[in-house]
């Protein structure tokens, strides 16, 4: 409501206290906001593109742009970025359909606070392709059939693709609705307008990314952004293990990693780790609901459910242990790092699981290293383990990170503030850098560069409280480091259509000059008639 009544004051407030307010405007509060979105005041921000608009999508976008976006000297609407979702998989909450609009709105607020985007030149979009009934969301809420639901009150039309998974039929083929939407956006706003996929179901997320990543300035934050920040956090964990280490990637390449859960977050992380971080494929293990993901040598058999899982599957059927038991998997494969992103198995990292991770290190020469354990599922109610339990079960030895921020924990008289392994360390800087240098595409290499930039932003204060990532109070500084690093990498790779400088300092200064800042706004707190917000409060 503050954003609606006074955007300048809203962003000034967020910029003043990002660490305190980001959990309120984004995770975990944004999840609850989406579950209740239709019962909140229906404000003008946000563009809804329905399947009923097929063939007319460009006109729908233009109508919103004409009403909501600033114009250039020729009268054309200006848009720097669009975050679009179909609400098919909002965080770990399931299919919320059009009520998922809270995610693109919240995400774009972070684009401004953490990255420097002009909020007046951004567009949150919901692709309305229908919505599953109450069985399709984790809380079993009535959303599609709610009296206040404004989306299409019909089920999603799906089909089984050649890989054996169910996908939204409208998104594929020569008349793809996603293709029409992205083409219309580029025609209206130019090729430097960034189009970011958000919270699509994994079955759609991977093939859609593969289809459009080489044709548009686009990426999927759930796959690539989450992968990037997960690797950044792992590098931060290695820094905590070995404070004097100067080759974090080299250390990572010698470790074994177990990803528990095979959604877009973990699959993306595993692929980035193998393809860009140089970790041997034999050192990376991923599980799905069938246990360890494996494939035969010729790829004709296995426990994979789709091509993406097949790409990260180990060769050969597991033998000699129960490959469906997480504890047995840990004891057999001896991982140094355990990353959970199951999404629907809260508290699955039990005391026995943590103790198994501890025993892996205890069996190594000189006692090994502190195990790294991440619980990345959002919101907090879906986390694989709490910070307090992880520290308690490991006697304070585990290095912990989580998708949703946990409160500080006193561990043996020392305060630990576990790092929040959240994409907001990646996507604002990644997007701002690519938009500013007018990158042609966004390859995975840039996400690896972003991960290292985040890890290198850790300071002494972060390490003293055992945090694998920087304090969120420095989020704008971290976002700037990411943006500068990404621009330099894009220029080196020949992706940048616009050169911003020859070195880090030159690019940094140019980006600072391009950042949006809110107008100064002050109010007399004693004069309640001066501001409707104060009167309301």
Coordinates of C-alpha atoms in Angstrom, one line a residue:
X1 CA 0.0 0.0 0.0
X2 CA 2.9 2.3 0.7
X3 CA 4.3 1.6 -2.7
X4 CA 0.9 2.4 -4.3
X5 CA 0.5 5.7 -2.4
X6 CA 4.1 7.0 -2.4
X7 CA 6.7 5.0 -4.5
X8 CA 9.6 7.4 -3.7
X9 CA 9.1 6.9 0.1
X10 CA 8.7 3.2 -0.4
X11 CA 12.0 2.7 -2.1
X12 CA 13.8 5.2 0.1
X13 CA 12.6 3.1 3.1
X14 CA 13.8 -0.2 1.5
X15 CA 17.2 1.3 0.6
X16 CA 17.6 2.6 4.1
X17 CA 16.9 -0.8 5.8
X18 CA 17.3 -3.6 3.2
X19 CA 18.3 -6.3 5.7
X20 CA 15.2 -5.7 7.8
X21 CA 12.7 -5.1 5.1
X22 CA 13.7 -7.5 2.3
X23 CA 12.1 -10.5 4.1
X24 CA 8.9 -8.5 4.3
X25 CA 8.7 -7.5 0.6
X26 CA 10.1 -10.8 -0.7
X27 CA 10.7 -14.2 0.9
X28 CA 9.2 -15.4 3.1
X29 CA 6.3 -12.9 3.3
X30 CA 5.8 -12.8 -0.5
X31 CA 4.7 -16.5 -0.4
X32 CA 1.9 -15.7 2.1
X33 CA 1.0 -12.6 0.1
X34 CA 0.5 -14.8 -3.1
X35 CA -1.7 -17.2 -1.2
X36 CA -3.9 -14.3 -0.2
X37 CA -3.3 -12.1 -3.3
X38 CA -6.9 -11.9 -4.5
X39 CA -8.2 -10.9 -1.1
X40 CA -5.9 -7.9 -1.0
X41 CA -6.7 -4.5 -2.6
X42 CA -6.6 -4.9 -6.4
X43 CA -4.1 -2.3 -7.5
X44 CA -3.2 -1.3 -11.0
X45 CA 0.4 -2.6 -11.0
X46 CA 0.9 -5.8 -12.9
X47 CA -0.1 -7.0 -16.4
X48 CA -2.2 -10.1 -16.9
X49 CA -1.8 -11.9 -20.3
X50 CA -4.4 -14.6 -20.7
X51 CA -4.7 -17.5 -23.2
X52 CA -7.8 -15.7 -24.3
X53 CA -5.5 -13.0 -25.6
X54 CA -3.8 -15.3 -28.1
X55 CA -3.0 -13.5 -31.3
X56 CA -3.5 -10.2 -29.5
X57 CA -0.7 -10.3 -26.9
X58 CA 1.1 -7.3 -28.3
X59 CA -2.0 -5.1 -28.0
X60 CA -2.4 -6.3 -24.3
X61 CA 1.2 -5.4 -23.5
X62 CA 0.9 -2.0 -25.3
X63 CA -2.3 -1.2 -23.4
X64 CA -0.6 -1.7 -20.1
X65 CA 2.6 0.1 -21.2
X66 CA 0.7 3.1 -22.4
X67 CA -1.1 3.4 -19.1
X68 CA 1.8 2.6 -16.7
X69 CA 5.2 3.2 -18.3
X70 CA 7.1 6.5 -19.1
X71 CA 7.5 7.4 -22.8
X72 CA 10.6 8.5 -24.7
X73 CA 10.8 11.6 -26.9
X74 CA 8.9 9.7 -29.7
X75 CA 6.2 8.6 -27.4
X76 CA 7.3 5.0 -27.2
X77 CA 6.9 3.3 -23.8
X78 CA 10.2 2.5 -22.0
X79 CA 10.7 -0.8 -20.4
X80 CA 14.0 -2.1 -19.0
X81 CA 12.8 -5.4 -17.7
X82 CA 9.9 -7.8 -17.5
X83 CA 9.6 -10.5 -14.9
X84 CA 6.9 -13.0 -16.0
X85 CA 5.5 -16.1 -14.3
X86 CA 2.5 -18.4 -14.9
X87 CA 2.2 -19.0 -11.2
X88 CA 2.6 -22.7 -11.8
X89 CA 5.1 -23.3 -9.0
X90 CA 5.3 -20.4 -6.6
X91 CA 8.2 -21.0 -4.2
X92 CA 7.4 -24.4 -2.6
X93 CA 3.7 -23.5 -2.5
X94 CA 2.5 -25.0 -5.8
X95 CA 0.2 -23.7 -8.4
X96 CA -1.3 -20.4 -7.4
X97 CA -2.2 -19.2 -10.9
X98 CA -2.9 -15.5 -11.3
X99 CA -2.5 -15.0 -7.5
X100 CA 1.2 -15.6 -8.2
X101 CA 1.5 -11.9 -9.3
X102 CA 3.0 -11.1 -6.0
X103 CA 6.3 -12.8 -7.1
X104 CA 7.0 -10.7 -10.2
X105 CA 6.0 -7.6 -8.2
X106 CA 8.3 -8.4 -5.3
X107 CA 11.1 -9.5 -7.5
X108 CA 11.1 -6.3 -9.5
X109 CA 11.2 -4.3 -6.2
X110 CA 14.5 -6.1 -5.5
X111 CA 15.7 -5.4 -9.0
X112 CA 15.4 -1.7 -8.0
X113 CA 16.7 -2.0 -4.4
X114 CA 19.6 -4.4 -5.1
X115 CA 20.4 -3.7 -8.7
X116 CA 19.5 -0.1 -9.6
X117 CA 16.6 -0.6 -12.1
X118 CA 14.2 2.3 -12.6
X119 CA 11.0 0.9 -11.1
X120 CA 8.9 3.0 -13.4
X121 CA 10.4 1.1 -16.4
X122 CA 9.7 -2.4 -15.2
X123 CA 6.7 -4.6 -15.8
X124 CA 5.5 -7.6 -13.7
X125 CA 3.5 -10.0 -15.8
X126 CA 1.4 -13.1 -15.2
X127 CA 0.9 -15.5 -18.1
X128 CA -2.6 -16.9 -17.3
X129 CA -2.8 -20.4 -18.7
X130 CA -5.4 -21.6 -16.1
X131 CA -4.9 -23.0 -12.6
X132 CA -5.1 -26.3 -10.9
X133 CA -7.7 -26.8 -8.2
X134 CA -6.9 -27.0 -4.5
X135 CA -5.0 -30.2 -4.9
X136 CA -2.4 -28.4 -6.9
X137 CA -1.0 -26.2 -4.0
X138 CA 0.7 -27.3 -0.8
X139 CA -1.8 -25.7 1.6
X140 CA -4.8 -27.1 -0.4
X141 CA -6.2 -23.6 -0.6
X142 CA -9.2 -22.8 -2.8
X143 CA -7.7 -20.3 -5.3
X144 CA -9.0 -20.9 -8.8
X145 CA -12.6 -21.3 -7.5
X146 CA -12.3 -18.5 -5.0
X147 CA -14.9 -15.7 -5.5
X148 CA -12.1 -13.2 -5.7
X149 CA -10.0 -15.0 -8.3
X150 CA -9.6 -12.8 -11.4
X151 CA -7.7 -15.3 -13.6
X152 CA -9.1 -17.9 -16.0
X153 CA -11.3 -20.3 -13.9
X154 CA -10.3 -23.4 -15.8
X155 CA -7.7 -26.1 -15.4
X156 CA -4.4 -26.0 -17.3
X157 CA -4.5 -27.9 -20.5
X158 CA -1.5 -30.2 -20.5
X159 CA 0.0 -33.1 -22.5
X160 CA 2.7 -35.6 -22.0
X161 CA 5.8 -34.6 -23.8
X162 CA 8.3 -37.1 -25.4
X163 CA 10.3 -37.1 -22.2
X164 CA 7.3 -38.4 -20.3
X165 CA 6.5 -35.3 -18.3
X166 CA 3.3 -33.2 -18.2
X167 CA 3.7 -29.7 -19.8
X168 CA 1.4 -26.8 -20.6
X169 CA 0.3 -27.5 -24.2
X170 CA -0.1 -23.8 -25.0
X171 CA 3.6 -23.1 -24.5
X172 CA 4.8 -25.3 -27.4
X173 CA 4.6 -25.7 -31.1
X174 CA 4.6 -23.2 -33.9
X175 CA 1.9 -21.1 -32.2
X176 CA 3.5 -21.1 -28.8
X177 CA 1.9 -18.6 -26.5
X178 CA 5.3 -18.0 -24.7
X179 CA 6.8 -17.3 -28.1
X180 CA 4.1 -14.8 -29.0
X181 CA 4.6 -13.1 -25.7
X182 CA 8.3 -12.8 -25.9
X183 CA 8.3 -11.7 -29.5
X184 CA 5.6 -9.0 -28.7
X185 CA 7.7 -7.7 -25.8
X186 CA 10.8 -7.4 -27.9
X187 CA 9.0 -5.6 -30.7
X188 CA 7.5 -3.1 -28.3
X189 CA 10.5 -2.5 -26.0
X190 CA 13.6 -3.5 -28.0
X191 CA 16.1 -6.3 -27.7
X192 CA 17.8 -4.9 -24.6
X193 CA 14.6 -5.3 -22.6
X194 CA 15.4 -8.2 -20.3
X195 CA 12.8 -11.0 -20.1
X196 CA 13.1 -13.1 -16.9
X197 CA 11.3 -16.4 -16.5
X198 CA 10.0 -16.9 -12.9
X199 CA 8.4 -19.7 -11.0
X200 CA 7.3 -21.9 -13.9
X201 CA 6.8 -25.6 -13.1
X202 CA 10.1 -27.4 -13.7
X203 CA 8.6 -29.6 -16.5
X204 CA 8.1 -26.3 -18.4
X205 CA 11.0 -24.3 -17.1
X206 CA 13.8 -26.3 -18.6
X207 CA 12.5 -26.8 -22.2
X208 CA 11.3 -23.2 -22.4
X209 CA 14.7 -21.9 -21.3
X210 CA 16.4 -24.1 -23.8
X211 CA 14.1 -22.9 -26.6
X212 CA 14.5 -19.2 -26.0
X213 CA 17.8 -18.5 -24.3
X214 CA 19.6 -18.1 -27.6
X215 CA 16.9 -16.0 -29.2
X216 CA 16.2 -13.4 -26.5
X217 CA 17.9 -11.5 -23.7
X218 CA 16.4 -14.0 -21.2
X219 CA 17.1 -16.4 -18.4
X220 CA 15.3 -18.5 -15.8
X221 CA 16.2 -17.3 -12.3
X222 CA 14.9 -20.5 -10.6
X223 CA 17.4 -22.5 -12.6
X224 CA 20.4 -20.3 -13.3
X225 CA 20.1 -17.7 -10.5
X226 CA 19.6 -20.3 -7.9
X227 CA 22.4 -22.4 -9.3
X228 CA 24.7 -19.3 -9.2
X229 CA 24.0 -18.4 -5.6
X230 CA 24.2 -22.0 -4.5
X231 CA 27.8 -22.1 -5.9
X232 CA 28.5 -18.7 -4.4
X233 CA 27.5 -20.0 -1.0
X234 CA 29.5 -23.2 -1.4
X235 CA 32.6 -21.1 -2.2
X236 CA 31.7 -19.0 0.8
X237 CA 31.6 -22.2 2.9
X238 CA 35.0 -23.2 1.6
X239 CA 36.3 -19.8 2.7
X240 CA 35.0 -20.5 6.2
X241 CA 36.6 -23.9 6.1
X242 CA 39.9 -22.6 4.9
X243 CA 40.1 -18.8 5.6
X244 CA 43.5 -18.5 3.9
X245 CA 42.5 -20.3 0.7
X246 CA 43.2 -18.3 -2.5
X247 CA 41.8 -20.8 -5.0
X248 CA 38.2 -21.5 -3.9
X249 CA 37.3 -23.1 -7.3
X250 CA 40.2 -25.4 -7.1
X251 CA 39.1 -26.6 -3.6
X252 CA 35.6 -27.2 -4.9
X253 CA 36.8 -29.3 -7.8
X254 CA 38.2 -31.7 -5.3
X255 CA 35.0 -32.2 -3.3
X256 CA 32.0 -34.5 -3.5
X257 CA 28.5 -32.9 -3.7
X258 CA 25.1 -34.4 -3.0
X259 CA 22.0 -32.6 -4.2
X260 CA 18.9 -33.9 -2.5
X261 CA 15.9 -33.1 -4.7
X262 CA 15.7 -32.8 -8.4
X263 CA 13.7 -29.6 -9.1
X264 CA 15.0 -26.7 -11.2
X265 CA 17.1 -25.3 -8.4
X266 CA 19.3 -28.4 -7.7
X267 CA 19.4 -29.6 -11.4
X268 CA 20.5 -26.1 -12.4
X269 CA 23.1 -26.1 -9.6
X270 CA 24.5 -29.5 -10.5
X271 CA 24.8 -28.6 -14.2
X272 CA 26.5 -25.3 -13.5
X273 CA 28.9 -27.0 -11.1
X274 CA 29.9 -29.6 -13.7
X275 CA 29.9 -27.4 -16.8
X276 CA 31.3 -24.2 -15.5
X277 CA 32.9 -24.8 -12.1
X278 CA 34.9 -27.8 -13.3
X279 CA 33.7 -30.3 -10.7
X280 CA 34.0 -33.8 -12.2
X281 CA 30.6 -35.3 -13.0
X282 CA 31.5 -38.4 -11.0
X283 CA 31.7 -36.2 -7.9
X284 CA 28.2 -34.8 -8.3
X285 CA 25.2 -36.9 -7.2
X286 CA 21.5 -35.9 -7.4
X287 CA 18.4 -37.6 -5.9
X288 CA 14.8 -37.6 -7.0
X289 CA 11.8 -39.4 -5.5
X290 CA 13.2 -42.7 -6.7
X291 CA 16.6 -42.2 -4.9
X292 CA 19.9 -41.7 -6.6
X293 CA 19.4 -40.6 -10.2
X294 CA 21.2 -43.1 -12.5
X295 CA 21.3 -44.1 -16.1
X296 CA 22.6 -47.0 -18.1
X297 CA 25.7 -46.5 -20.3
X298 CA 23.6 -46.1 -23.4
X299 CA 21.0 -43.9 -21.6
X300 CA 18.1 -46.2 -22.4
X301 CA 17.3 -47.1 -18.8
X302 CA 17.5 -45.3 -15.5
X303 CA 15.7 -43.6 -12.6
X304 CA 15.6 -40.2 -14.3
X305 CA 12.2 -38.6 -15.0
X306 CA 13.2 -36.1 -17.8
X307 CA 16.2 -35.2 -20.0
X308 CA 17.5 -32.7 -17.4
X309 CA 17.7 -35.3 -14.7
X310 CA 19.3 -37.7 -17.2
X311 CA 22.0 -35.1 -17.9
X312 CA 23.2 -35.2 -14.3
X313 CA 22.5 -38.9 -13.7
X314 CA 25.4 -41.2 -12.6
X315 CA 26.2 -44.0 -15.0
X316 CA 25.3 -47.4 -13.8
X317 CA 22.6 -48.7 -11.4
X318 CA 23.6 -48.3 -7.7
X319 CA 24.7 -51.5 -6.1
X320 CA 25.5 -52.6 -2.6
X321 CA 23.5 -50.1 -0.7
X322 CA 19.9 -48.7 -0.4
X323 CA 20.0 -45.9 -3.0
X324 CA 16.6 -44.6 -1.8
X325 CA 17.9 -43.9 1.7
X326 CA 19.5 -40.5 2.2
X327 CA 21.6 -41.8 5.1
X328 CA 22.8 -44.9 3.1
X329 CA 23.6 -42.6 0.2
X330 CA 25.7 -40.4 2.4
X331 CA 27.6 -43.3 3.9
X332 CA 28.3 -44.8 0.5
X333 CA 29.2 -41.8 -1.5
X334 CA 30.9 -39.7 1.2
X335 CA 29.8 -36.2 0.2
X336 CA 31.5 -33.1 1.6
X337 CA 28.5 -30.9 0.7
X338 CA 24.8 -31.6 1.1
X339 CA 22.3 -29.3 -0.6
X340 CA 18.6 -29.8 -0.1
X341 CA 16.0 -28.3 -2.3
X342 CA 13.2 -30.8 -2.2
X343 CA 10.4 -28.3 -1.8
X344 CA 8.0 -30.7 -0.1
X345 CA 9.8 -32.6 2.5
X346 CA 10.4 -30.3 5.5
X347 CA 12.8 -31.5 8.2
X348 CA 14.1 -34.4 6.1
X349 CA 17.6 -33.6 7.2
X350 CA 17.2 -35.5 10.5
X351 CA 19.7 -35.9 13.3
X352 CA 20.9 -39.1 11.7
X353 CA 21.5 -37.4 8.4
X354 CA 23.6 -34.7 10.0
X355 CA 25.5 -37.2 12.0
X356 CA 26.2 -39.2 8.8
X357 CA 27.6 -36.0 7.2
X358 CA 29.8 -35.5 10.3
X359 CA 31.1 -39.1 10.1
X360 CA 32.2 -38.6 6.5
X361 CA 34.6 -35.9 7.7
X362 CA 35.6 -37.7 10.9
X363 CA 36.8 -40.6 8.8
X364 CA 39.2 -38.5 6.8
X365 CA 42.9 -37.9 7.6
X366 CA 43.4 -35.2 10.2
X367 CA 39.6 -35.1 11.0
X368 CA 38.6 -33.6 7.6
X369 CA 36.7 -30.4 7.2
X370 CA 33.5 -28.9 8.5
X371 CA 30.6 -30.3 6.4
X372 CA 28.6 -27.9 4.4
X373 CA 24.8 -28.3 4.7
X374 CA 22.3 -26.1 2.9
X375 CA 18.5 -26.2 3.3
X376 CA 17.3 -24.2 0.3
X377 CA 13.5 -24.9 0.1
X378 CA 11.2 -21.9 0.6
X379 CA 9.4 -20.8 2.6
X380 CA 10.8 -21.6 6.0
X381 CA 8.0 -24.1 6.7
X382 CA 9.4 -26.2 3.8
X383 CA 13.1 -26.1 4.9
X384 CA 14.9 -29.4 5.1
X385 CA 16.3 -28.5 8.5
X386 CA 16.4 -25.5 10.8
X387 CA 19.5 -23.6 11.6
X388 CA 19.3 -24.4 15.3
X389 CA 18.8 -28.2 14.6
X390 CA 21.7 -28.2 12.1
X391 CA 24.1 -26.6 14.7
X392 CA 22.8 -28.7 17.5
X393 CA 23.0 -32.1 15.7
X394 CA 26.5 -31.3 14.5
X395 CA 27.7 -29.8 17.8
X396 CA 28.3 -26.5 16.0
X397 CA 30.6 -27.9 13.4
X398 CA 28.4 -27.8 10.3
X399 CA 28.5 -24.8 8.0
X400 CA 24.8 -23.9 7.4
X401 CA 23.0 -21.9 4.8
X402 CA 19.3 -21.6 4.0
X403 CA 16.9 -20.4 1.3
X404 CA 14.8 -18.4 3.9
X405 CA 16.6 -16.4 6.5
X406 CA 16.8 -18.0 10.0
X407 CA 17.3 -16.0 13.1
X408 CA 20.8 -16.0 14.7
X409 CA 21.7 -18.9 16.9
X410 CA 24.0 -19.0 19.9
X411 CA 26.4 -21.9 19.5
X412 CA 28.6 -22.6 22.4
X413 CA 28.7 -19.0 23.4
X414 CA 29.3 -17.7 19.9
X415 CA 26.6 -16.0 17.7
X416 CA 26.0 -17.6 14.3
X417 CA 24.1 -15.7 11.7
X418 CA 23.6 -18.3 8.9
X419 CA 23.7 -16.9 5.4
X420 CA 20.6 -16.7 3.3
X421 CA 21.3 -18.6 0.1
X422 CA 18.8 -16.5 -2.0
X423 CA 18.9 -15.5 -5.6
X424 CA 18.7 -11.8 -4.7
X425 CA 22.5 -11.8 -4.5
X426 CA 22.6 -12.7 -8.2
X427 CA 19.6 -11.6 -10.3
X428 CA 19.6 -7.9 -9.6
X429 CA 23.2 -7.4 -10.6
X430 CA 23.1 -10.0 -13.4
X431 CA 20.0 -8.3 -15.0
X432 CA 21.3 -4.8 -14.5
X433 CA 24.7 -5.5 -16.0
X434 CA 23.2 -7.4 -19.0
X435 CA 20.6 -4.7 -19.6
X436 CA 23.1 -1.8 -19.4
X437 CA 25.7 -3.3 -21.7
X438 CA 22.9 -4.6 -24.0
X439 CA 24.1 -8.2 -23.9
X440 CA 22.8 -10.3 -26.8
X441 CA 22.3 -13.4 -24.7
X442 CA 23.1 -14.6 -21.1
X443 CA 25.1 -17.8 -21.2
X444 CA 25.9 -19.9 -18.1
X445 CA 29.4 -18.6 -18.0
X446 CA 28.1 -15.2 -16.7
X447 CA 26.4 -17.0 -13.8
X448 CA 29.6 -18.6 -12.8
X449 CA 31.3 -15.1 -12.9
X450 CA 28.5 -13.8 -10.8
X451 CA 28.9 -16.6 -8.2
X452 CA 32.6 -15.8 -7.8
X453 CA 31.8 -12.1 -7.5
X454 CA 29.4 -12.8 -4.6
X455 CA 31.8 -15.1 -2.8
X456 CA 34.6 -12.5 -3.1
X457 CA 32.2 -9.9 -1.5
X458 CA 32.4 -11.8 1.9
X459 CA 34.1 -9.6 4.5
X460 CA 35.6 -10.2 7.9
X461 CA 32.3 -9.4 9.7
X462 CA 30.5 -12.0 7.6
X463 CA 33.0 -14.7 8.4
X464 CA 33.0 -13.9 12.1
X465 CA 29.3 -14.9 12.3
X466 CA 29.9 -18.0 10.1
X467 CA 27.9 -16.7 7.2
X468 CA 28.5 -18.2 3.7
X469 CA 27.2 -15.1 2.0
X470 CA 27.4 -11.4 2.6
X471 CA 25.1 -9.6 5.1
X472 CA 21.9 -8.5 3.3
X473 CA 22.6 -5.0 4.6
X474 CA 25.3 -4.8 1.9
X475 CA 23.0 -6.1 -0.8
X476 CA 23.3 -3.1 -3.1
X477 CA 27.1 -3.2 -2.9
X478 CA 27.1 -6.9 -3.7
X479 CA 24.7 -6.4 -6.6
X480 CA 27.0 -3.7 -8.0
X481 CA 30.0 -6.0 -7.8
X482 CA 28.0 -8.7 -9.7
X483 CA 26.9 -6.2 -12.3
X484 CA 30.4 -4.9 -12.9
X485 CA 31.8 -8.4 -13.1
X486 CA 29.1 -9.5 -15.5
X487 CA 29.6 -6.5 -17.8
X488 CA 33.3 -7.2 -18.0
X489 CA 32.7 -10.9 -18.8
X490 CA 30.1 -10.0 -21.4
X491 CA 32.5 -7.6 -23.1
X492 CA 35.3 -10.2 -23.1
X493 CA 33.0 -12.8 -24.6
X494 CA 31.8 -10.4 -27.3
X495 CA 28.2 -10.4 -26.0
X496 CA 28.0 -6.8 -25.1
X497 CA 26.5 -4.5 -27.8
X498 CA 27.6 -1.5 -25.7
X499 CA 31.0 -1.1 -24.1
X500 CA 31.0 0.5 -20.7
X501 CA 34.7 0.6 -19.9
X502 CA 38.0 -1.1 -20.2
X503 CA 38.5 -2.2 -16.6
X504 CA 36.6 -2.8 -13.3
X505 CA 36.8 0.8 -12.1
X506 CA 35.6 2.3 -15.4
X507 CA 32.7 -0.1 -15.7
X508 CA 31.8 0.4 -12.0
X509 CA 31.7 4.2 -12.4
X510 CA 29.5 3.9 -15.6
X511 CA 27.1 1.6 -13.9
X512 CA 26.8 3.9 -10.8
X513 CA 25.8 6.7 -13.1
X514 CA 23.1 4.6 -14.7
X515 CA 21.5 3.5 -11.5
X516 CA 18.1 4.8 -10.5
X517 CA 17.8 6.6 -7.2
X518 CA 14.5 7.7 -5.5
X519 CA 13.7 11.3 -5.1
X520 CA 14.3 12.6 -1.6
X521 CA 11.1 12.6 0.3
X522 CA 10.6 13.7 3.9
X523 CA 7.5 14.1 6.0
X524 CA 6.6 15.7 9.3
X525 CA 5.7 12.8 11.5
X526 CA 3.8 15.1 13.8
X527 CA 1.6 16.3 11.0
X528 CA -0.7 13.3 10.3
X529 CA -2.7 15.3 7.7
X530 CA 0.5 15.6 5.5
X531 CA 0.4 12.0 4.5
X532 CA -2.3 9.4 4.1
X533 CA 0.2 6.7 5.2
X534 CA 0.8 8.4 8.5
X535 CA -2.9 8.9 9.0
X536 CA -3.5 5.2 8.3
X537 CA -0.7 4.2 10.7

